[in-house]
Amino acid sequence: MDVTPPARLGRVPLPGGRALGWAEWGPASGTPVVLCPGAGTSRWLGFGAGVVEELGVRLVSFDRPGLGVSDPDPGRTLESWPADVAAAARELGLGDLRVVGFSQGAPFALACAWIARRVAVVSGADEVASCPEALPEGPRELVELTAADPVRAEAVFARLTPTVLWDMIVPGSPAADRAVYEQPAFARAYRRAMEEAFAQGPAGYARDTVLAMGRWPYALEKVPVPVDLWYGELDTSHSPDRGETLTRRIPGARRHLVPGVGGAVLWTHAREIIQTLLGDS
C-alpha cells in the first residue's frame, strides 16, 4: 500500500500546440500501463509501489486537460481524451496500451478502450446519468442539474477546493479505507496530487465532473477489448450496485468484488489488478 514519488516527470507535446503533463513509475522499458487518475487528483498519485518494478510495468499517469500541468482544452469531451492519450503515447514511445481508470477516471479509461489492449476500471464512477433514480437525493440532484444545464453544473463544481474534496472522500470512508488514506505518507501524496490538480484553478476538475456525470458518448455494448471492473464490497459511493449493472453492459466484462475494503482497492489490491491487466484472458 506504499506510494512513492514518480520516477520520471515531464510534459509531452500534442498536435495543435497543447501539452499533457505525465509521471512515470517502473522501468522505462516495461509494459506500458496508462493510469487515468481519480477526481481532482493529478499525475503525482500512482499505485503499485514495488509491484510495477517487480512485474516490469511502465506505469504512466497523465494530467487531463486543465489539471496539474496539462494545458486546458476548451470544450473538451470524453471522446477527445483518447486522441490526447494516443498522441502522447506515440511521443513517449509507448506500445500496446493497457489502461486503468480509478474512480472518476473510469469513463476516461473506458473511452480509451478503442485504442487499448485491455482496460481495468477500479472503484469506477458509474454512468449515473443512466440510473439517477438509484442515487441518494443530493447526488441525484447534481446529475439532474448536469443533464438540464451543464454550464450551470460546471459552475457549481468549480466552487470545490482540494480541502473540500478531501473532506468529502476521507472522513466518511469505511475504516479499512481510512487506514490507507490516513497513513502519513499516503495522505501527503494524496493531498499533493489534489493541490497540483487545482494549480490552474478548479475549471479542469469541474469539466471532468460534468463529463463523468453526463451521458457517456460511446456505446458500452461495443467496447472491443477485455474489461475488468474492481469494486470493494464496502464501497457505497462510486456505483449504486458496485458495478454490477455496468459490468453487464460491457460485453465479456468481469467484475471482481473484493471483501473487506471500499474505494481504496486500487492500493490494497494493486498486484492482483496489474496481473489481471497484463493477462490475455
Short mmCIF file of C-alpha atoms in Angstrom, two decimals:
data_model
loop_
_atom_site.label_atom_id
_atom_site.label_comp_id
_atom_site.label_asym_id
_atom_site.label_seq_id
_atom_site.Cartn_x
_atom_site.Cartn_y
_atom_site.Cartn_z
CA MET A 1 0.00 0.00 0.00
CA ASP A 2 3.02 2.27 -0.07
CA VAL A 3 3.11 5.17 -2.51
CA THR A 4 6.29 6.55 -3.96
CA PRO A 5 7.07 9.75 -5.87
CA PRO A 6 7.24 9.42 -9.65
CA ALA A 7 10.50 8.11 -11.07
CA ARG A 8 10.18 10.47 -14.05
CA LEU A 9 8.13 13.60 -14.79
CA GLY A 10 7.55 15.73 -17.85
CA ARG A 11 5.23 17.33 -20.38
CA VAL A 12 4.56 15.84 -23.79
CA PRO A 13 3.52 17.97 -26.80
CA LEU A 14 0.28 17.26 -28.65
CA PRO A 15 -0.83 18.21 -32.16
CA GLY A 16 -2.21 21.74 -32.12
CA GLY A 17 0.25 23.08 -29.57
CA ARG A 18 -1.15 21.81 -26.25
CA ALA A 19 0.83 19.59 -23.90
CA LEU A 20 -0.03 16.95 -21.31
CA GLY A 21 1.77 16.52 -18.02
CA TRP A 22 2.89 12.98 -17.25
CA ALA A 23 4.51 10.98 -14.47
CA GLU A 24 6.04 7.51 -14.60
CA TRP A 25 6.90 4.66 -12.27
CA GLY A 26 8.66 1.40 -13.03
CA PRO A 27 11.19 0.53 -15.73
CA ALA A 28 11.22 2.77 -18.81
CA SER A 29 11.37 -0.39 -20.96
CA GLY A 30 8.40 -2.02 -19.21
CA THR A 31 4.92 -2.91 -20.45
CA PRO A 32 3.03 0.40 -20.69
CA VAL A 33 0.03 0.89 -18.41
CA VAL A 34 -1.77 4.24 -18.54
CA LEU A 35 -3.50 5.48 -15.39
CA CYS A 36 -6.49 7.81 -15.63
CA PRO A 37 -6.49 9.36 -12.12
CA GLY A 38 -9.50 9.90 -9.89
CA ALA A 39 -11.47 13.06 -9.21
CA GLY A 40 -9.43 16.18 -8.60
CA THR A 41 -6.07 14.41 -8.50
CA SER A 42 -3.05 14.75 -10.72
CA ARG A 43 -0.24 12.65 -12.18
CA TRP A 44 1.51 12.67 -8.78
CA LEU A 45 -0.52 9.86 -7.18
CA GLY A 46 0.42 6.44 -8.54
CA PHE A 47 -0.18 2.93 -7.23
CA GLY A 48 1.56 -0.42 -7.05
CA ALA A 49 4.79 0.79 -5.43
CA GLY A 50 7.29 -2.04 -5.80
CA VAL A 51 4.82 -4.13 -7.82
CA VAL A 52 5.34 -2.21 -11.07
CA GLU A 53 9.09 -2.76 -10.80
CA GLU A 54 8.70 -6.45 -10.00
CA LEU A 55 6.22 -7.08 -12.83
CA GLY A 56 8.08 -4.96 -15.38
CA VAL A 57 5.37 -2.33 -15.81
CA ARG A 58 5.90 1.21 -17.04
CA LEU A 59 3.05 2.99 -15.26
CA VAL A 60 2.28 6.36 -16.89
CA SER A 61 -0.23 8.80 -15.41
CA PHE A 62 -1.44 11.79 -17.42
CA ASP A 63 -2.95 15.01 -16.11
CA ARG A 64 -6.17 15.59 -18.00
CA PRO A 65 -6.50 18.97 -19.75
CA GLY A 66 -6.73 21.88 -17.32
CA LEU A 67 -5.49 19.82 -14.36
CA GLY A 68 -1.96 19.80 -12.99
CA VAL A 69 0.44 20.95 -15.68
CA SER A 70 -1.67 19.94 -18.70
CA ASP A 71 -2.87 22.77 -20.91
CA PRO A 72 -6.62 23.42 -20.95
CA ASP A 73 -8.69 22.19 -23.88
CA PRO A 74 -11.83 24.35 -24.01
CA GLY A 75 -14.93 22.35 -24.80
CA ARG A 76 -13.22 19.01 -24.37
CA THR A 77 -15.30 15.84 -24.26
CA LEU A 78 -14.85 12.23 -23.23
CA GLU A 79 -14.30 11.45 -26.91
CA SER A 80 -11.39 13.87 -27.22
CA TRP A 81 -9.42 12.20 -24.43
CA PRO A 82 -8.38 9.04 -26.36
CA ALA A 83 -6.89 11.21 -29.10
CA ASP A 84 -4.77 13.01 -26.49
CA VAL A 85 -3.66 9.70 -24.97
CA ALA A 86 -2.83 8.18 -28.35
CA ALA A 87 -0.78 11.22 -29.40
CA ALA A 88 1.05 11.34 -26.07
CA ALA A 89 1.72 7.59 -26.23
CA ARG A 90 3.33 7.97 -29.65
CA GLU A 91 5.55 10.79 -28.41
CA LEU A 92 6.62 8.77 -25.36
CA GLY A 93 7.23 5.59 -27.35
CA LEU A 94 4.52 3.55 -25.64
CA GLY A 95 3.42 0.39 -27.44
CA ASP A 96 0.30 -1.68 -26.77
CA LEU A 97 -1.58 0.17 -24.05
CA ARG A 98 -3.31 -1.20 -21.01
CA VAL A 99 -5.44 1.45 -19.31
CA VAL A 100 -6.59 1.79 -15.70
CA GLY A 101 -9.34 4.21 -14.67
CA PHE A 102 -9.72 4.94 -10.97
CA SER A 103 -12.92 6.50 -9.58
CA GLN A 104 -13.82 9.47 -11.81
CA GLY A 105 -11.13 8.34 -14.21
CA ALA A 106 -13.32 5.35 -15.16
CA PRO A 107 -15.26 6.96 -18.05
CA PHE A 108 -12.00 8.35 -19.43
CA ALA A 109 -10.41 4.89 -19.30
CA LEU A 110 -13.42 3.29 -20.99
CA ALA A 111 -13.26 5.95 -23.70
CA CYS A 112 -9.74 4.64 -24.39
CA ALA A 113 -10.98 1.08 -24.97
CA TRP A 114 -10.79 1.61 -28.74
CA ILE A 115 -7.06 2.40 -28.58
CA ALA A 116 -6.10 -0.06 -25.82
CA ARG A 117 -5.43 -3.77 -25.47
CA ARG A 118 -7.22 -4.11 -22.13
CA VAL A 119 -8.95 -1.86 -19.58
CA ALA A 120 -9.33 -2.03 -15.79
CA VAL A 121 -11.97 0.05 -14.03
CA VAL A 122 -11.18 0.35 -10.32
CA SER A 123 -13.74 1.81 -7.89
CA GLY A 124 -15.19 3.26 -11.04
CA ALA A 125 -17.65 6.11 -11.25
CA ASP A 126 -20.76 4.64 -12.87
CA GLU A 127 -22.73 6.23 -15.70
CA VAL A 128 -25.06 7.80 -13.14
CA ALA A 129 -26.95 9.70 -15.84
CA SER A 130 -28.40 6.33 -16.87
CA CYS A 131 -29.67 5.49 -13.37
CA PRO A 132 -30.36 8.73 -11.41
CA GLU A 133 -33.28 7.09 -9.60
CA ALA A 134 -30.83 4.76 -7.85
CA LEU A 135 -28.93 7.65 -6.25
CA PRO A 136 -29.46 9.45 -2.93
CA GLU A 137 -31.16 12.83 -3.14
CA GLY A 138 -28.04 15.05 -3.18
CA PRO A 139 -26.14 13.24 -5.95
CA ARG A 140 -29.36 12.73 -7.89
CA GLU A 141 -29.99 16.49 -7.93
CA LEU A 142 -26.48 17.11 -9.28
CA VAL A 143 -26.97 14.53 -12.04
CA GLU A 144 -30.30 16.12 -12.97
CA LEU A 145 -28.71 19.58 -12.99
CA THR A 146 -25.89 18.32 -15.23
CA ALA A 147 -28.45 16.95 -17.69
CA ALA A 148 -30.61 20.06 -17.66
CA ASP A 149 -27.96 22.80 -17.51
CA PRO A 150 -24.37 21.58 -17.86
CA VAL A 151 -22.98 25.12 -17.87
CA ARG A 152 -24.56 25.87 -14.51
CA ALA A 153 -23.49 22.47 -13.18
CA GLU A 154 -19.90 23.19 -14.20
CA ALA A 155 -20.07 26.47 -12.27
CA VAL A 156 -21.32 24.60 -9.19
CA PHE A 157 -18.47 22.08 -9.38
CA ALA A 158 -15.98 24.93 -9.83
CA ARG A 159 -16.70 26.01 -6.24
CA LEU A 160 -14.93 22.98 -4.86
CA THR A 161 -11.37 23.03 -3.50
CA PRO A 162 -8.86 20.30 -2.65
CA THR A 163 -9.76 20.62 1.04
CA VAL A 164 -13.46 20.22 0.32
CA LEU A 165 -12.75 17.15 -1.83
CA TRP A 166 -10.59 15.57 0.87
CA ASP A 167 -13.37 16.15 3.40
CA MET A 168 -15.90 14.60 1.01
CA ILE A 169 -13.82 11.48 0.46
CA VAL A 170 -11.83 10.58 3.55
CA PRO A 171 -13.80 11.15 6.79
CA GLY A 172 -16.86 9.24 5.55
CA SER A 173 -14.89 6.33 4.10
CA PRO A 174 -15.04 2.92 5.78
CA ALA A 175 -12.37 2.27 8.40
CA ALA A 176 -10.50 -0.07 6.02
CA ASP A 177 -10.09 2.79 3.54
CA ARG A 178 -9.18 5.37 6.16
CA ALA A 179 -6.39 3.03 7.28
CA VAL A 180 -4.92 3.62 3.80
CA TYR A 181 -5.80 7.28 3.23
CA GLU A 182 -4.71 8.47 6.67
CA GLN A 183 -1.28 6.86 6.63
CA PRO A 184 1.00 9.93 6.84
CA ALA A 185 2.95 9.16 3.66
CA PHE A 186 -0.19 8.35 1.70
CA ALA A 187 -2.06 11.40 2.99
CA ARG A 188 0.83 13.65 1.96
CA ALA A 189 0.92 12.12 -1.52
CA TYR A 190 -2.87 12.30 -1.92
CA ARG A 191 -3.05 15.91 -0.78
CA ARG A 192 -0.14 16.89 -3.02
CA ALA A 193 -1.86 15.29 -6.00
CA MET A 194 -5.02 17.27 -5.21
CA GLU A 195 -3.19 20.57 -4.74
CA GLU A 196 -1.37 20.15 -8.04
CA ALA A 197 -4.58 19.17 -9.83
CA PHE A 198 -6.06 22.55 -8.84
CA ALA A 199 -2.89 24.53 -9.63
CA GLN A 200 -4.62 26.23 -12.59
CA GLY A 201 -7.86 26.69 -10.68
CA PRO A 202 -10.96 24.47 -10.44
CA ALA A 203 -12.03 24.56 -14.11
CA GLY A 204 -10.33 21.29 -15.06
CA TYR A 205 -11.95 19.39 -12.19
CA ALA A 206 -15.34 20.98 -12.93
CA ARG A 207 -15.19 19.95 -16.58
CA ASP A 208 -14.17 16.40 -15.63
CA THR A 209 -17.14 16.12 -13.30
CA VAL A 210 -19.69 17.34 -15.84
CA LEU A 211 -18.36 14.85 -18.37
CA ALA A 212 -18.43 11.98 -15.86
CA MET A 213 -21.94 12.82 -14.60
CA GLY A 214 -23.42 13.31 -18.05
CA ARG A 215 -24.30 10.68 -20.63
CA TRP A 216 -21.20 8.92 -21.88
CA PRO A 217 -20.95 9.43 -25.65
CA TYR A 218 -19.70 5.96 -26.56
CA ALA A 219 -21.53 2.64 -26.73
CA LEU A 220 -20.59 0.41 -23.82
CA GLU A 221 -22.11 -2.58 -25.61
CA LYS A 222 -19.50 -2.10 -28.37
CA VAL A 223 -16.38 -1.96 -26.18
CA PRO A 224 -13.96 -4.10 -28.21
CA VAL A 225 -11.42 -5.23 -25.56
CA PRO A 226 -11.46 -7.18 -22.28
CA VAL A 227 -12.56 -5.08 -19.29
CA ASP A 228 -12.19 -5.96 -15.62
CA LEU A 229 -14.12 -3.97 -13.03
CA TRP A 230 -12.86 -3.93 -9.44
CA TYR A 231 -15.01 -2.79 -6.51
CA GLY A 232 -14.61 -3.13 -2.78
CA GLU A 233 -17.62 -4.68 -1.09
CA LEU A 234 -17.69 -1.73 1.36
CA ASP A 235 -17.76 0.88 -1.43
CA THR A 236 -21.02 2.83 -1.26
CA SER A 237 -20.11 5.92 -3.26
CA HIS A 238 -18.87 5.08 -6.77
CA SER A 239 -21.66 2.93 -8.17
CA PRO A 240 -25.19 2.24 -6.88
CA ASP A 241 -24.67 -1.53 -7.21
CA ARG A 242 -20.85 -1.70 -7.07
CA GLY A 243 -20.57 -2.03 -10.82
CA GLU A 244 -22.96 -4.96 -11.30
CA THR A 245 -25.09 -3.25 -13.94
CA LEU A 246 -22.10 -1.53 -15.53
CA THR A 247 -20.40 -4.92 -15.91
CA ARG A 248 -23.47 -6.39 -17.64
CA ARG A 249 -23.46 -3.52 -20.13
CA ILE A 250 -19.93 -4.30 -21.36
CA PRO A 251 -19.58 -7.50 -23.43
CA GLY A 252 -17.49 -10.11 -21.65
CA ALA A 253 -16.59 -7.81 -18.77
CA ARG A 254 -15.65 -9.38 -15.43
CA ARG A 255 -16.47 -7.91 -12.03
CA HIS A 256 -14.19 -8.52 -9.05
CA LEU A 257 -15.89 -7.75 -5.72
CA VAL A 258 -13.17 -7.50 -3.09
CA PRO A 259 -14.11 -8.20 0.55
CA GLY A 260 -13.04 -6.04 3.46
CA VAL A 261 -12.28 -2.83 1.53
CA GLY A 262 -14.08 0.09 -0.09
CA GLY A 263 -12.85 2.60 -2.65
CA ALA A 264 -9.18 2.13 -1.73
CA VAL A 265 -8.95 -1.18 -3.60
CA LEU A 266 -6.52 0.36 -6.14
CA TRP A 267 -3.88 0.45 -3.42
CA THR A 268 -4.84 -2.57 -1.31
CA HIS A 269 -5.01 -4.93 -4.34
CA ALA A 270 -2.59 -3.36 -6.79
CA ARG A 271 -0.81 -6.63 -7.53
CA GLU A 272 -3.98 -8.51 -8.50
CA ILE A 273 -5.21 -5.58 -10.63
CA ILE A 274 -1.94 -5.28 -12.53
CA GLN A 275 -1.51 -9.04 -13.00
CA THR A 276 -5.03 -9.29 -14.46
CA LEU A 277 -4.40 -6.30 -16.69
CA LEU A 278 -1.26 -7.95 -18.06
CA GLY A 279 -3.11 -11.18 -18.84
CA ASP A 280 -4.53 -12.18 -22.19
CA SER A 281 -7.69 -13.91 -20.96
#
